[in-house]
Amino acid sequence: MSENRINKTTSSKANPLLESRLRSLQAAKPFCLEFCGRINGVTFINDSAATSIEKVADALISFDEPVIWIAEVSAPNTDFSIISDLMKSKVKGVVAVGEFGDDLHKALMRQAGIFVAANTWDEALDMSLILGKANDKVLFSPGSRAIEPFENYKERGAYWNRLVSILQNNNN
C-alpha cells in the first residue's frame, strides 16, 4: 500500500482498528493483499490474512475501483454492519462460501449489487470469473478464521494461490 493511500485513508474517519490494520499491512505479512494471478484479464488478490470483517473493511478501503469480494461465512450471527457503507462504493459483487452465506446476503442484500453463493473455493473462483470482466479485481478476503481442512490462514492462502495458478496455467 502506498504511503499516499495510507495518508488518504487515515485522514478520513480514522479509527484505532484501521490504524492498527494499516500498520500490519506495512509489515509484509503473507497473504495480505498479495497479487496471486491474472486470468482472462481479471486480477486476483489474496487477502487470506483477513480473518475478521474489520480486516475485510480495511482491505476494501485500499481499492480505488469496486472489486468482486470472495467471503467465507462459517459462523452464525457475524456482524456485517462494519462493511455496510463500503459495499456500495467498493464491491461490485459478492461470492459467499460457507454454510451461513444466507446471513451475509440478508445483512447486505440492499448494498450488494450481485450476490452468489458457492459451495467450494473452486466454485467461488469459477463464479468470480463469471462475474468479472477484463481489468476487474477479485479480492479473496474471507473475513473469518480458517476452518477445516485448513489449520490457519496461511494454509488457506496457499491453497487459494494454487487454485488460481492451476486455472491460470490451464487458460494459457
PDB file of C-alpha atoms in Angstrom, residues 71-157:
ATOM      1  CA  ALA A  71     -16.060 -14.118   1.538  1.00  0.00           C
ATOM      2  CA  GLU A  72     -16.172 -17.109   3.834  1.00  0.00           C
ATOM      3  CA  VAL A  73     -19.181 -17.173   6.115  1.00  0.00           C
ATOM      4  CA  SER A  74     -18.575 -20.012   8.529  1.00  0.00           C
ATOM      5  CA  ALA A  75     -20.020 -18.614  11.751  1.00  0.00           C
ATOM      6  CA  PRO A  76     -23.596 -17.575  12.516  1.00  0.00           C
ATOM      7  CA  ASN A  77     -24.514 -14.079  13.694  1.00  0.00           C
ATOM      8  CA  THR A  78     -21.498 -12.319  12.180  1.00  0.00           C
ATOM      9  CA  ASP A  79     -21.881  -8.535  12.363  1.00  0.00           C
ATOM     10  CA  PHE A  80     -21.569  -7.280   8.795  1.00  0.00           C
ATOM     11  CA  SER A  81     -22.628  -3.714   9.638  1.00  0.00           C
ATOM     12  CA  ILE A  82     -18.968  -2.623   9.616  1.00  0.00           C
ATOM     13  CA  ILE A  83     -18.813  -3.034   5.837  1.00  0.00           C
ATOM     14  CA  SER A  84     -22.356  -1.974   5.024  1.00  0.00           C
ATOM     15  CA  ASP A  85     -21.395   1.544   3.901  1.00  0.00           C
ATOM     16  CA  LEU A  86     -18.392   0.271   1.912  1.00  0.00           C
ATOM     17  CA  MET A  87     -20.469  -2.153  -0.123  1.00  0.00           C
ATOM     18  CA  LYS A  88     -21.964   0.447  -2.478  1.00  0.00           C
ATOM     19  CA  SER A  89     -18.680   2.074  -3.454  1.00  0.00           C
ATOM     20  CA  LYS A  90     -16.154  -0.748  -3.051  1.00  0.00           C
ATOM     21  CA  VAL A  91     -17.918  -4.004  -4.005  1.00  0.00           C
ATOM     22  CA  LYS A  92     -19.206  -4.913  -7.458  1.00  0.00           C
ATOM     23  CA  GLY A  93     -20.308  -8.384  -6.415  1.00  0.00           C
ATOM     24  CA  VAL A  94     -20.050 -10.919  -3.600  1.00  0.00           C
ATOM     25  CA  VAL A  95     -19.287 -14.622  -3.798  1.00  0.00           C
ATOM     26  CA  ALA A  96     -20.069 -16.208  -0.433  1.00  0.00           C
ATOM     27  CA  VAL A  97     -18.657 -19.579   0.597  1.00  0.00           C
ATOM     28  CA  GLY A  98     -19.883 -21.293   3.735  1.00  0.00           C
ATOM     29  CA  GLU A  99     -22.975 -22.552   5.418  1.00  0.00           C
ATOM     30  CA  PHE A 100     -24.018 -19.107   6.676  1.00  0.00           C
ATOM     31  CA  GLY A 101     -23.823 -17.313   3.336  1.00  0.00           C
ATOM     32  CA  ASP A 102     -27.522 -16.507   3.629  1.00  0.00           C
ATOM     33  CA  ASP A 103     -26.718 -14.394   6.709  1.00  0.00           C
ATOM     34  CA  LEU A 104     -24.354 -12.279   4.618  1.00  0.00           C
ATOM     35  CA  HIS A 105     -26.935 -11.968   1.868  1.00  0.00           C
ATOM     36  CA  LYS A 106     -29.691 -10.910   4.281  1.00  0.00           C
ATOM     37  CA  ALA A 107     -27.445  -8.377   6.001  1.00  0.00           C
ATOM     38  CA  LEU A 108     -26.102  -6.783   2.824  1.00  0.00           C
ATOM     39  CA  MET A 109     -28.654  -7.503   0.093  1.00  0.00           C
ATOM     40  CA  ARG A 110     -29.547  -3.837  -0.302  1.00  0.00           C
ATOM     41  CA  GLN A 111     -25.891  -2.846  -0.662  1.00  0.00           C
ATOM     42  CA  ALA A 112     -24.536  -5.730  -2.761  1.00  0.00           C
ATOM     43  CA  GLY A 113     -25.125  -5.327  -6.487  1.00  0.00           C
ATOM     44  CA  ILE A 114     -24.610  -9.016  -7.262  1.00  0.00           C
ATOM     45  CA  PHE A 115     -24.618 -11.839  -4.737  1.00  0.00           C
ATOM     46  CA  VAL A 116     -23.920 -15.512  -5.422  1.00  0.00           C
ATOM     47  CA  ALA A 117     -23.282 -18.475  -3.163  1.00  0.00           C
ATOM     48  CA  ALA A 118     -20.615 -21.100  -3.768  1.00  0.00           C
ATOM     49  CA  ASN A 119     -20.160 -24.449  -2.063  1.00  0.00           C
ATOM     50  CA  THR A 120     -16.384 -24.707  -2.539  1.00  0.00           C
ATOM     51  CA  TRP A 121     -13.386 -22.469  -3.179  1.00  0.00           C
ATOM     52  CA  ASP A 122     -13.131 -23.927  -6.704  1.00  0.00           C
ATOM     53  CA  GLU A 123     -16.715 -22.905  -7.358  1.00  0.00           C
ATOM     54  CA  ALA A 124     -16.067 -19.451  -5.865  1.00  0.00           C
ATOM     55  CA  LEU A 125     -13.151 -18.985  -8.266  1.00  0.00           C
ATOM     56  CA  ASP A 126     -15.337 -20.008 -11.213  1.00  0.00           C
ATOM     57  CA  MET A 127     -18.157 -17.687 -10.099  1.00  0.00           C
ATOM     58  CA  SER A 128     -15.770 -14.756  -9.706  1.00  0.00           C
ATOM     59  CA  LEU A 129     -14.594 -15.270 -13.287  1.00  0.00           C
ATOM     60  CA  ILE A 130     -18.196 -15.289 -14.493  1.00  0.00           C
ATOM     61  CA  LEU A 131     -18.858 -12.015 -12.662  1.00  0.00           C
ATOM     62  CA  GLY A 132     -15.534 -10.419 -13.590  1.00  0.00           C
ATOM     63  CA  LYS A 133     -14.538  -8.708 -16.773  1.00  0.00           C
ATOM     64  CA  ALA A 134     -11.117  -7.652 -18.051  1.00  0.00           C
ATOM     65  CA  ASN A 135      -9.465  -5.164 -15.666  1.00  0.00           C
ATOM     66  CA  ASP A 136     -11.679  -6.197 -12.722  1.00  0.00           C
ATOM     67  CA  LYS A 137     -10.146  -7.267  -9.428  1.00  0.00           C
ATOM     68  CA  VAL A 138     -11.228 -10.215  -7.325  1.00  0.00           C
ATOM     69  CA  LEU A 139     -10.476  -9.877  -3.621  1.00  0.00           C
ATOM     70  CA  PHE A 140     -10.180 -13.176  -1.778  1.00  0.00           C
ATOM     71  CA  SER A 141     -10.673 -11.778   1.709  1.00  0.00           C
ATOM     72  CA  PRO A 142     -12.550 -14.372   3.770  1.00  0.00           C
ATOM     73  CA  GLY A 143     -13.262 -12.260   6.839  1.00  0.00           C
ATOM     74  CA  SER A 144     -13.192 -15.264   9.138  1.00  0.00           C
ATOM     75  CA  ARG A 145     -10.770 -17.652  10.747  1.00  0.00           C
ATOM     76  CA  ALA A 146      -9.696 -20.584   8.630  1.00  0.00           C
ATOM     77  CA  ILE A 147     -11.798 -23.696   9.132  1.00  0.00           C
ATOM     78  CA  GLU A 148     -11.373 -27.368   8.229  1.00  0.00           C
ATOM     79  CA  PRO A 149      -9.476 -28.559   6.269  1.00  0.00           C
ATOM     80  CA  PHE A 150      -7.136 -25.595   6.859  1.00  0.00           C
ATOM     81  CA  GLU A 151      -5.202 -25.159  10.067  1.00  0.00           C
ATOM     82  CA  ASN A 152      -4.707 -21.415   9.602  1.00  0.00           C
ATOM     83  CA  TYR A 153      -4.985 -18.530   7.153  1.00  0.00           C
ATOM     84  CA  LYS A 154      -1.571 -19.366   5.658  1.00  0.00           C
ATOM     85  CA  GLU A 155      -2.709 -22.843   4.572  1.00  0.00           C
ATOM     86  CA  ARG A 156      -5.934 -21.345   3.233  1.00  0.00           C
ATOM     87  CA  GLY A 157      -3.998 -18.644   1.369  1.00  0.00           C
TER      88      GLY A 157
END
